[in-house]
CSV table of C-alpha atoms in Angstrom, one decimal:
chain,number,residue,atom,x,y,z
G,1,MET,CA,0.0,0.0,0.0
G,2,ASP,CA,3.0,2.3,0.7
G,3,PHE,CA,4.0,1.8,-2.9
G,4,VAL,CA,0.6,3.0,-4.1
G,5,TRP,CA,0.8,6.1,-1.9
G,6,ASP,CA,4.3,6.9,-3.1
G,7,GLN,CA,3.0,6.8,-6.7
G,8,ARG,CA,-0.1,8.9,-6.0
G,9,GLU,CA,1.0,11.7,-8.3
G,10,LEU,CA,1.5,9.4,-11.2
G,11,ILE,CA,-1.8,7.7,-10.6
G,12,LEU,CA,-3.6,11.1,-10.4
G,13,GLU,CA,-1.9,12.1,-13.6
G,14,GLY,CA,-3.2,9.0,-15.3
G,15,PHE,CA,-6.8,9.8,-14.1
G,16,TRP,CA,-6.4,13.4,-15.3
G,17,ARG,CA,-5.7,12.0,-18.8
G,18,THR,CA,-8.7,9.7,-18.5
G,19,ILE,CA,-10.9,12.7,-17.6
G,20,GLN,CA,-9.4,14.7,-20.5
G,21,LEU,CA,-10.1,11.8,-22.9
G,22,ALA,CA,-13.6,11.4,-21.7
G,23,ALA,CA,-14.5,15.1,-21.6
G,24,LEU,CA,-13.1,15.8,-25.1
G,25,ALA,CA,-14.6,12.7,-26.7
G,26,GLY,CA,-17.8,13.3,-24.8
G,27,GLY,CA,-18.2,16.9,-26.0
G,28,LEU,CA,-17.3,16.1,-29.6
G,29,SER,CA,-19.6,13.0,-29.6
G,30,LEU,CA,-22.5,15.1,-28.4
G,31,VAL,CA,-22.0,17.5,-31.3
G,32,PHE,CA,-21.4,14.8,-34.0
G,33,GLY,CA,-24.0,12.5,-32.6
G,34,THR,CA,-26.7,15.2,-32.7
G,35,LEU,CA,-25.7,16.1,-36.3
G,36,LEU,CA,-26.0,12.4,-37.2
G,37,ALA,CA,-29.4,12.2,-35.6
G,38,VAL,CA,-30.5,15.3,-37.5
G,39,MET,CA,-29.3,13.7,-40.7
G,40,ARG,CA,-31.3,10.6,-39.9
G,41,VAL,CA,-34.6,12.5,-39.6
G,42,CYS,CA,-34.0,15.1,-42.3
G,43,PRO,CA,-36.2,15.2,-45.4
G,44,ILE,CA,-33.2,14.5,-47.8
G,45,PRO,CA,-32.9,10.8,-48.4
G,46,PRO,CA,-29.1,10.6,-49.1
G,47,LEU,CA,-28.3,12.2,-45.8
G,48,ARG,CA,-30.7,9.8,-44.0
G,49,TRP,CA,-29.0,6.8,-45.6
G,50,ALA,CA,-25.5,8.2,-44.8
G,51,GLY,CA,-26.5,8.6,-41.2
G,52,ALA,CA,-28.1,5.2,-40.9
G,53,THR,CA,-25.1,3.5,-42.6
G,54,TYR,CA,-22.6,5.3,-40.2
G,55,VAL,CA,-24.5,4.2,-37.2
G,56,THR,CA,-25.0,0.6,-38.4
G,57,VAL,CA,-21.3,0.2,-39.3
G,58,VAL,CA,-19.7,2.0,-36.3
G,59,ARG,CA,-22.0,0.8,-33.6
G,60,ASN,CA,-21.5,-2.8,-34.6
G,61,THR,CA,-17.7,-2.6,-34.7
G,62,PRO,CA,-15.7,-3.4,-31.6
G,63,LEU,CA,-14.2,-0.3,-30.1
G,64,THR,CA,-10.7,-1.9,-30.2
G,65,LEU,CA,-11.0,-2.2,-34.0
G,66,VAL,CA,-12.0,1.5,-34.2
G,67,PHE,CA,-8.9,2.3,-32.2
G,68,ILE,CA,-6.8,0.2,-34.6
G,69,PHE,CA,-8.3,2.0,-37.6
G,70,SER,CA,-7.6,5.4,-36.0
G,71,THR,CA,-4.1,4.8,-34.6
G,72,PHE,CA,-2.7,2.7,-37.5
G,73,GLY,CA,-5.1,3.6,-40.4
G,74,LEU,CA,-5.0,7.4,-40.3
G,75,PRO,CA,-1.2,7.6,-40.4
G,76,ARG,CA,-1.3,5.5,-43.6
G,77,LEU,CA,-3.4,8.4,-45.1
G,78,GLU,CA,-0.6,10.7,-44.1
G,79,ILE,CA,-2.7,12.0,-41.2
G,80,ARG,CA,-0.4,12.2,-38.2
G,81,PHE,CA,-1.4,13.2,-34.7
G,82,SER,CA,-0.3,12.2,-31.2
G,83,PHE,CA,-1.6,9.0,-29.8
G,84,PHE,CA,-3.8,11.0,-27.5
G,85,VAL,CA,-5.6,12.7,-30.5
G,86,PHE,CA,-6.0,9.3,-32.2
G,87,ALA,CA,-7.6,8.1,-29.0
G,88,VAL,CA,-10.0,11.0,-28.9
G,89,VAL,CA,-10.9,10.4,-32.6
G,90,ALA,CA,-11.6,6.7,-32.0
G,91,LEU,CA,-13.7,7.4,-28.9
G,92,THR,CA,-15.6,10.2,-30.7
G,93,VAL,CA,-16.3,8.1,-33.8
G,94,TYR,CA,-17.5,5.3,-31.7
G,95,THR,CA,-19.6,7.2,-29.1
G,96,SER,CA,-21.2,9.5,-31.7
G,97,SER,CA,-23.2,6.5,-33.0
G,98,PHE,CA,-24.6,5.9,-29.6
G,99,VAL,CA,-25.3,9.5,-28.9
G,100,CYS,CA,-27.1,9.6,-32.3
G,101,GLU,CA,-29.4,6.8,-31.4
G,102,ALA,CA,-30.2,8.4,-28.0
G,103,VAL,CA,-30.9,11.8,-29.6
G,104,ARG,CA,-33.0,10.1,-32.3
G,105,SER,CA,-35.1,8.3,-29.7
G,106,GLY,CA,-35.6,11.8,-28.0
G,107,ILE,CA,-36.7,13.3,-31.3
G,108,ASN,CA,-39.2,10.5,-31.8
G,109,SER,CA,-40.6,11.2,-28.4
G,110,VAL,CA,-41.6,14.7,-29.3
G,111,ALA,CA,-45.4,14.9,-30.0
G,112,SER,CA,-46.0,15.0,-33.8
G,113,GLY,CA,-48.7,17.5,-33.2
G,114,GLU,CA,-46.2,20.0,-31.8
G,115,ILE,CA,-44.1,19.6,-35.0
G,116,GLU,CA,-47.2,20.3,-37.1
G,117,ALA,CA,-47.9,23.3,-35.0
G,118,ALA,CA,-44.3,24.6,-35.5
G,119,ARG,CA,-44.7,24.1,-39.3
G,120,ALA,CA,-48.1,25.8,-39.1
G,121,ILE,CA,-46.7,29.0,-37.7
G,122,GLY,CA,-44.2,29.1,-40.5
G,123,LEU,CA,-41.1,27.7,-39.0
G,124,PRO,CA,-38.9,26.0,-41.6
G,125,PHE,CA,-37.3,22.6,-40.9
G,126,ARG,CA,-34.2,23.9,-39.3
G,127,GLN,CA,-36.0,26.1,-36.8
G,128,THR,CA,-38.6,23.5,-36.1
G,129,LEU,CA,-35.7,21.3,-35.1
G,130,SER,CA,-33.7,23.8,-33.1
G,131,LEU,CA,-36.5,25.6,-31.4
G,132,VAL,CA,-39.1,22.9,-30.8
G,133,VAL,CA,-37.8,19.4,-31.4
G,134,LEU,CA,-34.2,19.3,-30.0
G,135,PRO,CA,-34.8,21.2,-26.8
G,136,GLN,CA,-37.5,18.6,-25.9
G,137,ALA,CA,-35.5,15.7,-27.2
G,138,PHE,CA,-32.5,16.5,-25.0
G,139,ARG,CA,-34.8,16.9,-21.9
G,140,ALA,CA,-36.2,13.4,-22.6
G,141,ILE,CA,-32.8,11.7,-23.1
G,142,VAL,CA,-30.8,12.9,-20.1
G,143,PRO,CA,-30.9,9.5,-18.4
G,144,LEU,CA,-29.9,7.8,-21.7
G,145,LEU,CA,-27.0,10.2,-22.2
G,146,SER,CA,-25.8,9.5,-18.7
G,147,SER,CA,-25.4,5.8,-19.5
G,148,VAL,CA,-23.6,6.7,-22.8
G,149,PHE,CA,-21.1,9.0,-21.1
G,150,ILE,CA,-20.5,6.5,-18.3
G,151,ALA,CA,-19.7,3.8,-20.9
G,152,LEU,CA,-17.5,6.3,-22.7
G,153,THR,CA,-15.5,7.0,-19.4
G,154,LYS,CA,-14.8,3.3,-19.0
G,155,ASN,CA,-14.1,2.9,-22.7
G,156,THR,CA,-11.2,5.3,-22.4
G,157,SER,CA,-9.3,2.5,-20.8
G,158,ILE,CA,-9.0,0.8,-24.2
G,159,ALA,CA,-6.5,3.6,-24.9
G,160,VAL,CA,-4.0,1.8,-22.7
G,161,ALA,CA,-3.2,-0.5,-25.6
G,162,PHE,CA,-2.5,2.5,-27.9
G,163,SER,CA,0.2,4.2,-26.0
G,164,VAL,CA,-1.9,6.8,-24.1
G,165,THR,CA,-0.8,7.2,-20.5
G,166,GLU,CA,-4.2,7.2,-19.0
G,167,ALA,CA,-5.3,5.6,-15.7
G,168,THR,CA,-5.2,2.0,-16.8
G,169,SER,CA,-1.8,2.3,-18.4
G,170,ILE,CA,-0.4,3.8,-15.2
G,171,LEU,CA,-1.9,0.8,-13.4
G,172,ARG,CA,0.0,-1.5,-15.8
G,173,ARG,CA,3.2,0.3,-15.5
G,174,LEU,CA,3.3,0.4,-11.7
G,175,GLN,CA,2.2,-3.3,-11.6
G,176,ASN,CA,5.4,-4.1,-13.6
G,177,GLN,CA,7.5,-2.2,-11.1
G,178,ASP,CA,6.1,-3.9,-8.1
G,179,ALA,CA,4.1,-7.1,-8.7
G,180,SER,CA,3.2,-7.4,-5.0
G,181,ALA,CA,1.2,-4.1,-5.3
G,182,THR,CA,-1.0,-5.5,-8.1
G,183,PHE,CA,-4.1,-6.0,-5.9
G,184,PRO,CA,-4.0,-2.6,-4.1
G,185,LEU,CA,-3.3,-0.9,-7.5
G,186,LEU,CA,-6.3,-2.6,-9.0
G,187,ILE,CA,-8.6,-1.5,-6.2
G,188,VAL,CA,-7.3,2.1,-6.3
G,189,THR,CA,-7.8,2.3,-10.1
G,190,ALA,CA,-11.3,0.8,-10.0
G,191,ALA,CA,-12.2,3.2,-7.2
G,192,GLY,CA,-10.8,6.1,-9.4
G,193,TYR,CA,-13.1,5.1,-12.2
G,194,LEU,CA,-16.0,4.8,-9.7
G,195,VAL,CA,-15.4,8.4,-8.5
G,196,ILE,CA,-15.5,9.7,-12.0
G,197,THR,CA,-18.6,7.8,-13.0
G,198,LEU,CA,-20.5,8.5,-9.8
G,199,ALA,CA,-19.7,12.2,-10.2
G,200,LEU,CA,-21.1,11.9,-13.7
G,201,SER,CA,-24.3,10.1,-12.5
G,202,PHE,CA,-24.8,12.7,-9.8
G,203,ALA,CA,-24.5,15.6,-12.2
G,204,PHE,CA,-26.9,13.9,-14.7
G,205,SER,CA,-29.5,13.1,-12.1
G,206,ARG,CA,-29.4,16.7,-10.9
G,207,LEU,CA,-29.8,17.8,-14.5
G,208,GLU,CA,-32.6,15.3,-15.0
G,209,ARG,CA,-34.5,16.8,-12.0
G,210,ARG,CA,-34.0,20.3,-13.3
G,211,VAL,CA,-35.3,19.6,-16.8
G,212,ALA,CA,-38.2,17.5,-15.4
G,213,ALA,CA,-39.5,20.6,-13.6
G,214,ALA,CA,-39.5,22.4,-16.9
G,215,ARG,CA,-41.4,19.7,-18.8
R,1,MET,CA,-67.8,36.7,-54.8
R,2,SER,CA,-65.5,39.5,-55.7
R,3,ASP,CA,-63.1,39.6,-52.8
R,4,GLN,CA,-62.1,35.9,-52.7
R,5,LEU,CA,-59.3,35.1,-50.1
R,6,VAL,CA,-59.2,31.3,-50.4
R,7,ALA,CA,-60.2,29.4,-53.5
R,8,LEU,CA,-60.1,25.6,-53.9
R,9,SER,CA,-60.7,24.2,-57.3
R,10,LYS,CA,-61.1,20.5,-58.2
R,11,VAL,CA,-59.0,19.4,-55.3
R,12,ASN,CA,-58.5,15.7,-55.0
R,13,LYS,CA,-56.6,13.8,-52.2
R,14,HIS,CA,-56.1,10.1,-51.6
R,15,PHE,CA,-54.8,8.2,-48.6
R,16,GLY,CA,-53.7,5.0,-50.3
R,17,PRO,CA,-56.9,3.5,-51.8
R,18,LEU,CA,-59.1,5.9,-49.9
R,19,HIS,CA,-60.4,8.9,-51.9
R,20,VAL,CA,-60.7,11.5,-49.0
R,21,LEU,CA,-61.3,14.6,-51.0
R,22,LYS,CA,-63.3,14.4,-54.3
R,23,ASP,CA,-63.3,17.4,-56.7
R,24,ILE,CA,-63.6,19.9,-53.9
R,25,ASP,CA,-64.5,23.5,-55.0
R,26,LEU,CA,-64.7,26.0,-52.3
R,27,GLY,CA,-64.4,29.8,-52.2
R,28,VAL,CA,-64.1,31.8,-49.0
R,29,ALA,CA,-64.5,35.6,-49.1
R,30,ARG,CA,-62.4,37.9,-47.0
R,31,GLY,CA,-64.0,38.3,-43.6
R,32,GLN,CA,-66.3,35.3,-44.1
R,33,VAL,CA,-66.7,32.4,-41.6
R,34,VAL,CA,-67.2,29.0,-43.2
R,35,VAL,CA,-68.2,26.2,-40.9
R,36,VAL,CA,-67.5,22.7,-42.2
R,37,LEU,CA,-69.9,20.0,-40.9
R,38,GLY,CA,-70.1,16.3,-41.6
R,39,PRO,CA,-69.8,12.8,-40.0
R,40,SER,CA,-66.3,11.6,-39.0
R,41,GLY,CA,-64.3,10.3,-41.9
R,42,SER,CA,-66.1,12.7,-44.3
R,43,GLY,CA,-62.8,14.5,-45.1
R,44,LYS,CA,-63.5,17.7,-43.3
R,45,SER,CA,-60.3,17.7,-41.2
R,46,THR,CA,-58.3,16.8,-44.3
R,47,LEU,CA,-59.9,19.8,-46.1
R,48,CYS,CA,-58.7,22.0,-43.3
R,49,ARG,CA,-55.2,20.5,-43.4
R,50,VAL,CA,-54.7,20.7,-47.2
R,51,ILE,CA,-55.2,24.5,-47.1
R,52,ASN,CA,-51.9,25.1,-45.3
R,53,ARG,CA,-50.4,22.1,-47.0
R,54,LEU,CA,-49.9,20.0,-43.8
R,55,GLU,CA,-51.2,17.4,-46.3
R,56,PRO,CA,-50.2,17.7,-50.0
R,57,ILE,CA,-52.9,17.3,-52.6
R,58,ASP,CA,-53.0,15.0,-55.6
R,59,SER,CA,-54.7,17.3,-58.1
R,60,GLY,CA,-56.5,20.6,-58.3
R,61,THR,CA,-55.4,24.1,-57.1
R,62,ILE,CA,-55.5,26.0,-53.9
R,63,THR,CA,-54.9,29.7,-53.9
R,64,LEU,CA,-54.6,32.3,-51.0
R,65,ASP,CA,-55.0,35.9,-52.1
R,66,GLY,CA,-54.7,34.7,-55.7
R,67,ARG,CA,-51.3,33.0,-55.2
R,68,ALA,CA,-51.0,29.2,-55.5
R,69,VAL,CA,-49.7,27.3,-52.5
R,70,PRO,CA,-45.9,26.8,-52.8
R,71,ALA,CA,-44.8,23.2,-53.0
R,72,GLU,CA,-41.8,23.1,-50.6
R,73,GLY,CA,-39.2,24.9,-48.6
R,74,LYS,CA,-38.9,28.6,-47.5
R,75,ALA,CA,-41.8,29.8,-49.7
R,76,LEU,CA,-44.1,27.2,-48.1
R,77,ALA,CA,-43.0,28.3,-44.6
R,78,ARG,CA,-43.8,31.9,-45.5
R,79,TYR,CA,-47.2,30.9,-46.9
R,80,ARG,CA,-48.0,29.0,-43.7
R,81,ALA,CA,-47.0,32.0,-41.6
R,82,ASP,CA,-50.0,33.8,-43.1
R,83,ILE,CA,-52.5,31.1,-42.1
R,84,GLY,CA,-53.2,30.4,-38.4
R,85,MET,CA,-54.1,26.9,-37.4
R,86,VAL,CA,-55.8,25.7,-34.3
R,87,PHE,CA,-55.7,21.9,-33.6
R,88,GLN,CA,-58.1,19.5,-31.9
R,89,SER,CA,-55.2,18.5,-29.5
R,90,PHE,CA,-54.0,22.1,-28.9
R,91,ASN,CA,-50.3,21.1,-29.7
R,92,LEU,CA,-48.8,23.8,-27.6
R,93,PHE,CA,-45.0,23.6,-27.3
R,94,SER,CA,-44.7,21.8,-24.0
R,95,HIS,CA,-41.3,23.2,-23.0
R,96,LYS,CA,-42.4,26.8,-23.4
R,97,THR,CA,-44.6,29.0,-21.2
R,98,ALA,CA,-47.9,30.4,-22.6
R,99,LEU,CA,-46.1,33.6,-23.4
R,100,GLY,CA,-43.2,31.7,-25.0
R,101,ASN,CA,-45.7,29.8,-27.2
R,102,VAL,CA,-47.4,33.0,-28.4
R,103,ALA,CA,-44.2,35.0,-28.9
R,104,LEU,CA,-42.1,32.3,-30.7
R,105,GLY,CA,-43.6,32.8,-34.2
R,106,PRO,CA,-43.4,36.6,-34.3
R,107,MET,CA,-39.8,36.5,-33.0
R,108,LYS,CA,-38.4,33.7,-35.2
R,109,VAL,CA,-40.6,33.9,-38.3
R,110,ARG,CA,-41.4,37.6,-38.4
R,111,GLY,CA,-38.1,38.7,-36.9
R,112,ARG,CA,-39.6,40.9,-34.3
R,113,ALA,CA,-37.6,42.0,-31.2
R,114,LYS,CA,-38.3,39.9,-28.0
R,115,ALA,CA,-39.7,42.8,-26.0
R,116,ASP,CA,-42.0,43.8,-28.8
R,117,ALA,CA,-43.2,40.3,-29.5
R,118,GLU,CA,-43.8,39.7,-25.8
R,119,ARG,CA,-45.8,42.8,-25.4
R,120,THR,CA,-48.1,41.8,-28.2
R,121,ALA,CA,-48.2,38.3,-26.8
R,122,ARG,CA,-49.4,39.6,-23.5
R,123,GLU,CA,-52.1,41.6,-25.2
R,124,LEU,CA,-53.3,38.5,-27.0
R,125,LEU,CA,-53.3,36.4,-23.9
R,126,ASP,CA,-55.4,39.2,-22.3
R,127,ARG,CA,-57.7,39.1,-25.3
R,128,VAL,CA,-58.4,35.3,-24.8
R,129,GLY,CA,-58.8,35.9,-21.0
R,130,LEU,CA,-55.5,34.4,-19.9
R,131,ALA,CA,-53.4,37.5,-18.9
R,132,ASP,CA,-52.6,35.9,-15.6
R,133,LYS,CA,-51.3,32.6,-17.1
R,134,ALA,CA,-48.5,34.1,-19.2
R,135,ASP,CA,-45.8,32.3,-17.2
R,136,ALA,CA,-47.6,28.9,-16.9
R,137,ILE,CA,-46.3,25.9,-19.0
R,138,PRO,CA,-48.9,23.9,-20.9
R,139,ALA,CA,-49.0,21.1,-18.4
R,140,GLN,CA,-50.2,23.5,-15.8
R,141,LEU,CA,-53.2,24.7,-17.9
R,142,SER,CA,-56.6,23.1,-18.4
R,143,GLY,CA,-57.6,22.0,-21.9
R,144,GLY,CA,-59.7,25.1,-22.5
R,145,GLN,CA,-56.9,27.3,-21.4
R,146,GLN,CA,-54.4,25.5,-23.6
R,147,GLN,CA,-56.7,25.9,-26.6
R,148,ARG,CA,-57.1,29.6,-25.9
R,149,VAL,CA,-53.3,30.0,-25.7
R,150,ALA,CA,-53.2,28.1,-29.1
R,151,ILE,CA,-55.6,30.6,-30.6
R,152,ALA,CA,-53.5,33.5,-29.3
R,153,ARG,CA,-50.4,31.8,-30.8
R,154,ALA,CA,-52.2,31.6,-34.2
R,155,LEU,CA,-53.3,35.3,-33.9
R,156,ALA,CA,-49.8,36.5,-33.0
R,157,MET,CA,-48.8,35.8,-36.6
R,158,GLU,CA,-51.4,38.3,-37.8
R,159,PRO,CA,-52.8,35.7,-40.2
R,160,LYS,CA,-55.0,36.4,-43.2
R,161,LEU,CA,-56.9,33.2,-42.5
R,162,LEU,CA,-57.6,31.1,-39.4
R,163,LEU,CA,-58.2,27.3,-39.7
R,164,PHE,CA,-59.9,25.5,-36.8
R,165,ASP,CA,-59.7,21.7,-36.9
R,166,GLU,CA,-62.3,20.6,-34.4
R,167,PRO,CA,-61.1,23.0,-31.7
R,168,THR,CA,-63.5,22.0,-29.0
R,169,SER,CA,-63.7,18.2,-29.6
R,170,ALA,CA,-61.1,17.4,-26.9
R,171,LEU,CA,-62.6,19.7,-24.3
R,172,ASP,CA,-64.9,19.2,-21.3
R,173,PRO,CA,-68.3,20.7,-21.8
R,174,GLU,CA,-67.8,23.6,-19.4
R,175,MET,CA,-64.6,24.6,-21.2
R,176,ILE,CA,-66.1,24.6,-24.7
R,177,SER,CA,-68.0,27.8,-24.2
R,178,ASP,CA,-64.8,29.7,-23.1
R,179,VAL,CA,-63.2,28.7,-26.4
R,180,LEU,CA,-66.3,29.4,-28.5
R,181,ASP,CA,-66.7,32.8,-26.9
R,182,VAL,CA,-63.2,33.7,-28.2
R,183,MET,CA,-64.0,32.3,-31.6
R,184,ILE,CA,-67.3,34.3,-31.8
R,185,GLU,CA,-65.4,37.4,-30.8
R,186,LEU,CA,-62.9,36.7,-33.6
R,187,ALA,CA,-65.7,36.1,-36.2
R,188,GLN,CA,-67.3,39.4,-35.2
R,189,SER,CA,-64.0,41.3,-35.5
R,190,GLY,CA,-63.9,40.3,-39.2
R,191,MET,CA,-61.4,37.5,-39.2
R,192,THR,CA,-61.7,35.1,-42.1
R,193,MET,CA,-62.2,31.6,-40.6
R,194,ILE,CA,-62.7,28.0,-41.8
R,195,VAL,CA,-64.0,26.0,-38.8
R,196,VAL,CA,-64.4,22.2,-38.7
R,197,THR,CA,-66.7,21.5,-35.8
R,198,HIS,CA,-69.5,19.6,-34.3
R,199,GLU,CA,-70.8,22.7,-32.5
R,200,MET,CA,-74.1,23.3,-34.2
R,201,GLY,CA,-74.8,26.3,-32.0
R,202,PHE,CA,-71.6,28.0,-33.1
R,203,ALA,CA,-72.4,27.2,-36.8
R,204,ARG,CA,-75.8,28.8,-36.5
R,205,GLN,CA,-74.6,31.9,-34.7
R,206,ALA,CA,-71.3,32.6,-36.4
R,207,ALA,CA,-71.2,31.0,-39.8
R,208,ASP,CA,-71.8,33.0,-43.1
R,209,GLN,CA,-71.6,29.8,-45.0
R,210,VAL,CA,-72.2,26.2,-43.9
R,211,VAL,CA,-70.5,23.4,-45.9
R,212,PHE,CA,-71.7,19.8,-45.4
R,213,MET,CA,-69.3,17.0,-46.3
R,214,ASP,CA,-69.8,13.3,-46.6
R,215,GLU,CA,-67.5,10.7,-48.0
R,216,GLY,CA,-65.1,13.2,-49.4
R,217,GLU,CA,-67.6,15.3,-51.2
R,218,ILE,CA,-69.3,18.7,-50.5
R,219,VAL,CA,-72.9,17.5,-50.5
R,220,GLU,CA,-74.5,20.8,-49.6
R,221,ARG,CA,-73.7,24.4,-48.8
R,222,GLY,CA,-75.7,27.4,-47.8
R,223,THR,CA,-76.4,29.9,-45.1
R,224,PRO,CA,-76.9,28.4,-41.6
R,225,ALA,CA,-80.7,29.1,-41.8
R,226,GLU,CA,-81.0,27.3,-45.1
R,227,PHE,CA,-78.9,24.4,-44.1
R,228,PHE,CA,-80.4,23.7,-40.6
R,229,ASP,CA,-84.0,24.5,-41.4
R,230,HIS,CA,-84.3,23.3,-45.0
R,231,PRO,CA,-81.6,20.8,-45.8
R,232,THR,CA,-82.1,19.5,-49.4
R,233,SER,CA,-80.1,16.3,-49.6
R,234,THR,CA,-81.1,13.1,-47.8
R,235,ARG,CA,-77.6,12.7,-46.4
R,236,ALA,CA,-77.7,16.1,-44.7
R,237,LYS,CA,-81.2,15.4,-43.4
R,238,ASP,CA,-79.9,12.1,-42.0
R,239,PHE,CA,-77.0,13.8,-40.3
R,240,LEU,CA,-79.0,16.5,-38.8
R,241,SER,CA,-81.7,14.2,-37.5
R,242,LYS,CA,-79.0,12.1,-35.8
R,243,ILE,CA,-77.1,15.0,-34.1
R,244,LEU,CA,-80.2,16.9,-33.2
R,245,ALA,CA,-82.0,13.8,-31.7
R,246,TYR,CA,-80.7,14.5,-28.2
């Protein structure tokens, strides 16, 4: 246990990277996932097909493969970033498909009569979406998004295999230094993830209560 | 009729194999109130909905102020802004307050400033008797109150024409009169209205023209006095004897 305490700075540094990965990929996924969902409900068929194809392909590909494509595939196309950026790309590509489906279910939950009413006062498609549909869709899917972002936080640990020094890779490194500390390290690392995900859950349940009052 | 606002000519509409509107011809003069009556499934709601193109038509023409209904896009949105619509199920935006519902169109479609739009919205809520409910969200309002907010929302766009699609059919009896009062007041103020309803009292009192539909056709039309007291077709006689039996 002393060994774990001695290495606390390194461990915290690893978790800081984990948080950075999750926050960046989470924010970007929210944007791209929403765009995908809008594509999937828009009146232009090719955009609908593109959105549906993306979700079908990406959502059904193991995250590790997405990481391999990002980390080893992009450099072949002469696209070179740090491993951290490749990890953010992989996590965003993957998580966007889940955010898309969550947002789409939210869109489907908006009463069709309200959409007709929006069209009837002369709002074009874009404003109907941004003023009437999406604000209600997001309120409806707060619990769903909470699950998606918790899954994302844990998925960041895949980055360990792709040279990103996040929490799980620190765990591995320290384990190699002192094999007897394996078990305490495992517990500390698991507890670290728990702290992050519980904080997320807490934030989302507060958000859920706030928007419920406004529904 | 010299000052025609709305004109439908040979309008046909199918839902799959069902022919819901058959060669509909209808003219509505500026300031006129037309009440559309008929049994359910007669096509009267569809007639209401094709006028602002919530349903596209298969053939025929519809014009507002002499201009044909645009097919798609921005032009269609602008056209719809000139036609108010009140629905059976109110369809208020459930995430916005009464005030927000009424002010949204003027701000986002007409481009009016927020303060300006909200001032007009408060006046309209006052006009429908709901000045004190401006900050309530739809879930906090009764059906009759929601429908009056919906009428205020339609009026806020300063429409040339108001469409009512069974506005009182989802309401408790004691709330119906609140809504009808507002509609009578509108009719008297010179608003051009097409009203699909089962409220015969309203038709008698407010209509300039009664249109009776059955199986997608306009079977009979005339003044309320002609229609209610001397219906000519057997289908209209049948309909009236059924609804006036109780």
